PDB file of C-alpha atoms and ligand atoms in Angstrom:
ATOM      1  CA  UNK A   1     113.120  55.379 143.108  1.00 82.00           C
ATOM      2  CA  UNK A   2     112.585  55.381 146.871  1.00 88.00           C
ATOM      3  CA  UNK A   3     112.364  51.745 148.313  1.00 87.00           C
ATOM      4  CA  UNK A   4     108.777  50.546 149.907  1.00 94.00           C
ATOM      5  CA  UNK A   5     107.116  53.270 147.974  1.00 98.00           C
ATOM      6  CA  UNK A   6     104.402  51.831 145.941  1.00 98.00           C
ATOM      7  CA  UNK A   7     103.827  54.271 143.106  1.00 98.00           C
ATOM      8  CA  UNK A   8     107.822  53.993 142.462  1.00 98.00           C
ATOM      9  CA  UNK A   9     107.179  50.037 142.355  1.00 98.00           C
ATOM     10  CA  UNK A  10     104.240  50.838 139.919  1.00 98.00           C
ATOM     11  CA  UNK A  11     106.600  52.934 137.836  1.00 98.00           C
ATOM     12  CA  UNK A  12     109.205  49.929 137.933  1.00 97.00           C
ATOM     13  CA  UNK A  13     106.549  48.095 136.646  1.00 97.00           C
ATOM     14  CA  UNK A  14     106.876  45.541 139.683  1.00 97.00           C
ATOM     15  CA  UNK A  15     103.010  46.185 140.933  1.00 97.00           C
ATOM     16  CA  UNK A  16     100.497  45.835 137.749  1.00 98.00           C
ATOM     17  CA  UNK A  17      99.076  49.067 136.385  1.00 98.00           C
ATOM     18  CA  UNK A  18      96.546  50.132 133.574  1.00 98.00           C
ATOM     19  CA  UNK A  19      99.392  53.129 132.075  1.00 98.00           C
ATOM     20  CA  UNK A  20      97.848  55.744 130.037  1.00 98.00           C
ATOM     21  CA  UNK A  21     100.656  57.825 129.775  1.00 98.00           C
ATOM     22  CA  UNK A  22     104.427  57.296 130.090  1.00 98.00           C
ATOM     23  CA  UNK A  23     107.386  59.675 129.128  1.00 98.00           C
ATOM     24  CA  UNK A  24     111.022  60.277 130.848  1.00 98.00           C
ATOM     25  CA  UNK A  25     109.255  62.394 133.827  1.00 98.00           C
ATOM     26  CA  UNK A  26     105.937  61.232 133.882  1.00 98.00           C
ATOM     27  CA  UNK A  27     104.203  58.472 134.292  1.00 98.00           C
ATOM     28  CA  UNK A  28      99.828  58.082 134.167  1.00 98.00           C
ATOM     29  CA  UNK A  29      97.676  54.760 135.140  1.00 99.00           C
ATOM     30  CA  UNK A  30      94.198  54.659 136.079  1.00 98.00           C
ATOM     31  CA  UNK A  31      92.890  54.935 139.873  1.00 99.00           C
ATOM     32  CA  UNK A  32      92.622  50.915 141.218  1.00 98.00           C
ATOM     33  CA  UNK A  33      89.403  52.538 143.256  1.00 98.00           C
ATOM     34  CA  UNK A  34      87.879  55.060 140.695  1.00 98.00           C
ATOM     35  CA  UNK A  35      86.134  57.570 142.631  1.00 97.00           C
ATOM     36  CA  UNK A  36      84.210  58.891 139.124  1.00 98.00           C
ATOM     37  CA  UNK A  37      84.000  57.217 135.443  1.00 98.00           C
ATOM     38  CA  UNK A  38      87.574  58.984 134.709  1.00 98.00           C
ATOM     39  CA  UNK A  39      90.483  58.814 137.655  1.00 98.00           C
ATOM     40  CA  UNK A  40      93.390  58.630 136.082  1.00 99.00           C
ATOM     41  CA  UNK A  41      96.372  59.573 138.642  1.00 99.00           C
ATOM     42  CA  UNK A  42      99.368  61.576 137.203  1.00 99.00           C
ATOM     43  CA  UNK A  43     102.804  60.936 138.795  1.00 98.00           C
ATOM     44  CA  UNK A  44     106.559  62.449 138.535  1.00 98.00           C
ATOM     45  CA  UNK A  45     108.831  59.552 138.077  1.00 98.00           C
ATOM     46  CA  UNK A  46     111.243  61.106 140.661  1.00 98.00           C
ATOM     47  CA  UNK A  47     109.904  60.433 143.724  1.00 98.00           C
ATOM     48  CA  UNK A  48     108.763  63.497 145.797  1.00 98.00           C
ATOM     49  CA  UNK A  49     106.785  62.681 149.450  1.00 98.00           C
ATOM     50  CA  UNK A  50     104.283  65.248 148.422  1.00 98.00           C
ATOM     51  CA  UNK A  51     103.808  68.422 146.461  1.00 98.00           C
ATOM     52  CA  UNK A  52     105.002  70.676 149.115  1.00 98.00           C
ATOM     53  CA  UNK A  53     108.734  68.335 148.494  1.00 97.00           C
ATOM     54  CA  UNK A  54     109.171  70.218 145.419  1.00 98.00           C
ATOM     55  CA  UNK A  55     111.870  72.485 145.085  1.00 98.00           C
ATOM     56  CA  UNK A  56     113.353  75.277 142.301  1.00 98.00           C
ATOM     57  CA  UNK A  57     114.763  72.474 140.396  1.00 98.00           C
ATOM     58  CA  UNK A  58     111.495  70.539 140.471  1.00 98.00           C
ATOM     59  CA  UNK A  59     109.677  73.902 138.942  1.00 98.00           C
ATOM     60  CA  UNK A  60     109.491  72.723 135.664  1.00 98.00           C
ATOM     61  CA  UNK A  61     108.245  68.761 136.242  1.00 98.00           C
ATOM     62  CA  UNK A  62     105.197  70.156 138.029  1.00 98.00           C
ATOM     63  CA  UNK A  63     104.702  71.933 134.858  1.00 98.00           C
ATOM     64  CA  UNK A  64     105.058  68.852 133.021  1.00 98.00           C
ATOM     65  CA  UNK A  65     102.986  67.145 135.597  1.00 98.00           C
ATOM     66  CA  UNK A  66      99.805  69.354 134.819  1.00 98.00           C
ATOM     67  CA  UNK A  67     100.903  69.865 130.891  1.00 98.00           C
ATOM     68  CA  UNK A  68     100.648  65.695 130.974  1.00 98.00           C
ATOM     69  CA  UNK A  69      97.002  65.590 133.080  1.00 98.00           C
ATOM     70  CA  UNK A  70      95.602  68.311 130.544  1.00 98.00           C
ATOM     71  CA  UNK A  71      96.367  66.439 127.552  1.00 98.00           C
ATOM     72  CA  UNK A  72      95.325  63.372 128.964  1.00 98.00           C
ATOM     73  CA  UNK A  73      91.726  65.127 130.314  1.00 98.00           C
ATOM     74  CA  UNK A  74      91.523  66.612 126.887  1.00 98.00           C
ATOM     75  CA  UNK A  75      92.402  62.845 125.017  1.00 98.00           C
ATOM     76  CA  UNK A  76      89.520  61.114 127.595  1.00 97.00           C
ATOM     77  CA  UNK A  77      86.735  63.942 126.378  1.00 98.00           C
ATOM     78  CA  UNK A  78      86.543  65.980 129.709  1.00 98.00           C
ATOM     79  CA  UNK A  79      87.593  69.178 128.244  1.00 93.00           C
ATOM     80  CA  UNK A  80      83.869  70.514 127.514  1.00 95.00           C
ATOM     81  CA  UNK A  81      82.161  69.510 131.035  1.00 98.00           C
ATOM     82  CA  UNK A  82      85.521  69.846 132.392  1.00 98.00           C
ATOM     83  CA  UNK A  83      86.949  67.756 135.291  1.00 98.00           C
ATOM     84  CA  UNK A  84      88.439  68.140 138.943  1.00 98.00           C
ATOM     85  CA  UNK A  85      92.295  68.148 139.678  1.00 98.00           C
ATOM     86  CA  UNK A  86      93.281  67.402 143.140  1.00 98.00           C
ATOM     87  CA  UNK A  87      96.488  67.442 144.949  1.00 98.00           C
ATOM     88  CA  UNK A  88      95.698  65.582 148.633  1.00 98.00           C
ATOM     89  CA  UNK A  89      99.179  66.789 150.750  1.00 98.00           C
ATOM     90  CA  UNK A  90      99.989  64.923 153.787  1.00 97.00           C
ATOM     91  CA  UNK A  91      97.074  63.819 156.501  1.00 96.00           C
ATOM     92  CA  UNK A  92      94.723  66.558 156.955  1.00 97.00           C
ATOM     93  CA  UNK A  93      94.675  66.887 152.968  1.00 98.00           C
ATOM     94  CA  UNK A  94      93.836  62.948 153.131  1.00 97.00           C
ATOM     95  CA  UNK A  95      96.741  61.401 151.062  1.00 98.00           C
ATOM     96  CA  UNK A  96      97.895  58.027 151.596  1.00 98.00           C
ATOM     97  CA  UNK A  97     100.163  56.965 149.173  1.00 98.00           C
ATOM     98  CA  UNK A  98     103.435  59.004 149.614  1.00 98.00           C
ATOM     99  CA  UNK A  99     104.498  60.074 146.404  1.00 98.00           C
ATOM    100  CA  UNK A 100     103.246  63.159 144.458  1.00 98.00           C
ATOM    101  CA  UNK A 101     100.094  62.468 142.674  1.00 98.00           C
ATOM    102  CA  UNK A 102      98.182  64.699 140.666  1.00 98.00           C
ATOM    103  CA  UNK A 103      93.997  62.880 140.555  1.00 98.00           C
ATOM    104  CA  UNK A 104      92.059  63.498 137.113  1.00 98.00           C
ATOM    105  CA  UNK A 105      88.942  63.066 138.216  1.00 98.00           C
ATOM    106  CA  UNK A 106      85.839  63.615 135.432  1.00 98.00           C
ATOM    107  CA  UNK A 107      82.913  62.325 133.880  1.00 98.00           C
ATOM    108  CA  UNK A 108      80.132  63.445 137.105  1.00 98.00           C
ATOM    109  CA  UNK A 109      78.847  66.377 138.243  1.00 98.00           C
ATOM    110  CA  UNK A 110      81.348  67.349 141.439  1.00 97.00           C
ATOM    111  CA  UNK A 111      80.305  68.844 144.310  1.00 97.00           C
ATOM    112  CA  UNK A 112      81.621  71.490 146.200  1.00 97.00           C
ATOM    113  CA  UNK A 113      82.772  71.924 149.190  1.00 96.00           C
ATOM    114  CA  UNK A 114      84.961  68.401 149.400  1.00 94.00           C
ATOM    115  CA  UNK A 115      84.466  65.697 151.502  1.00 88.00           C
TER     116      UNK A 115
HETATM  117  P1  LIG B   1      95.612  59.797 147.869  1.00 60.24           P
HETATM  118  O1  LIG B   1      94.541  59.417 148.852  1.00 60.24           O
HETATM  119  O2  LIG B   1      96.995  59.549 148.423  1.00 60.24           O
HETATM  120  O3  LIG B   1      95.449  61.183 147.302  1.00 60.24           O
HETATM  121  O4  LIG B   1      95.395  58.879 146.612  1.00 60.24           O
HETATM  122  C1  LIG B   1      95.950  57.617 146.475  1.00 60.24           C
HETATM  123  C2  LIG B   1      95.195  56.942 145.353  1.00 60.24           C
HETATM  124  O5  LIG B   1      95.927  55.823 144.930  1.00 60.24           O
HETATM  125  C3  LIG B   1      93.805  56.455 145.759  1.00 60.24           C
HETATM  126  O6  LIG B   1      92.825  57.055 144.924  1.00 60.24           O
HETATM  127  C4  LIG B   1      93.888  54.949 145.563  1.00 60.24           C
HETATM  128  O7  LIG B   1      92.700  54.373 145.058  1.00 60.24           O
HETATM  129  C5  LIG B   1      95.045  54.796 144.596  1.00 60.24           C
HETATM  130  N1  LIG B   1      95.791  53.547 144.753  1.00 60.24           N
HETATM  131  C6  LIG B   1      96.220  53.002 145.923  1.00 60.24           C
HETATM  132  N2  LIG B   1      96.885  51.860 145.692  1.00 60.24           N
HETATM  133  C7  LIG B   1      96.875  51.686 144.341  1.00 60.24           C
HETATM  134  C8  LIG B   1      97.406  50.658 143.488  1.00 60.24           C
HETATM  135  O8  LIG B   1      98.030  49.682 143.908  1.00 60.24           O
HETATM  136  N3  LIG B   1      97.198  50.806 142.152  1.00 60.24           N
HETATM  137  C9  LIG B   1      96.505  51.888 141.642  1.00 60.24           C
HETATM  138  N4  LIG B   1      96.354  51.920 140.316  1.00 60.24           N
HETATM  139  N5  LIG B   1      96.004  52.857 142.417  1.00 60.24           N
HETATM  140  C10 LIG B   1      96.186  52.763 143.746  1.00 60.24           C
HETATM  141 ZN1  LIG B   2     107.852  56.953 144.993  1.00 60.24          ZN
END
């Protein structure tokens, strides 16, 4: 838990989420500003700045991350049209909120290259 983050607070439970997926390292809620019918955003409960704060130790939550996004794209019937994963990392990649998350985002065509 790192203090003033907001995805920690959402983990905490002290910020209202819609969770979709919860176990001892991860935690899933839906996207407050869905950018597609499915955004569901993916989360480590430890708190890492980004994905580029992982480290050897951290090798296999990232694999629990994505093992946790597939089964939820696969529970919310993306698996045949399939679906976008994307990390944003730091400003340049766009992120603002400051703790590794992992976007499912499904449901519409996607375009290529991104915004
Ligand atoms: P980023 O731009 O850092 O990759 O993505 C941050 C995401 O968090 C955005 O898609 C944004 O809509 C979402 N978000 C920001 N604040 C909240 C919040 O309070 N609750 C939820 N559920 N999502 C949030
Ligand atoms: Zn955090």
């Amino acid at each position: 838990m790192s203090d003033n983050c907001l995805f920690c607070k959402i983990i905490a439970g002290e910020i209202p989420s819609t969770e979709v997926y919860r176990d001892e390292d991860v935690f899933a809620f839906e996207d407050i500003n869905p950018t597609a019918p499915t955004h569901t955003l993916v989360i480590p409960i430890k708190h890492l700045q980004d994905v580029t704060d992982a480290e050897e130790e951290d090798a296999e939550l990232l694999g629990k991350l994505v093992l946790a996004a597939n089964r939820i794209a696969d529970e919310k019937g993306l698996g045949e049209d399939g679906f976008r994963y994307v990390i944003n990392t730091g400003r340049h990649g766009g992120q603002t909120v400051f703790h590794l998350h992992l976007h499912i985002i499904g449901g519409r065509q996607m375009t290529w290259p991104p915004g």
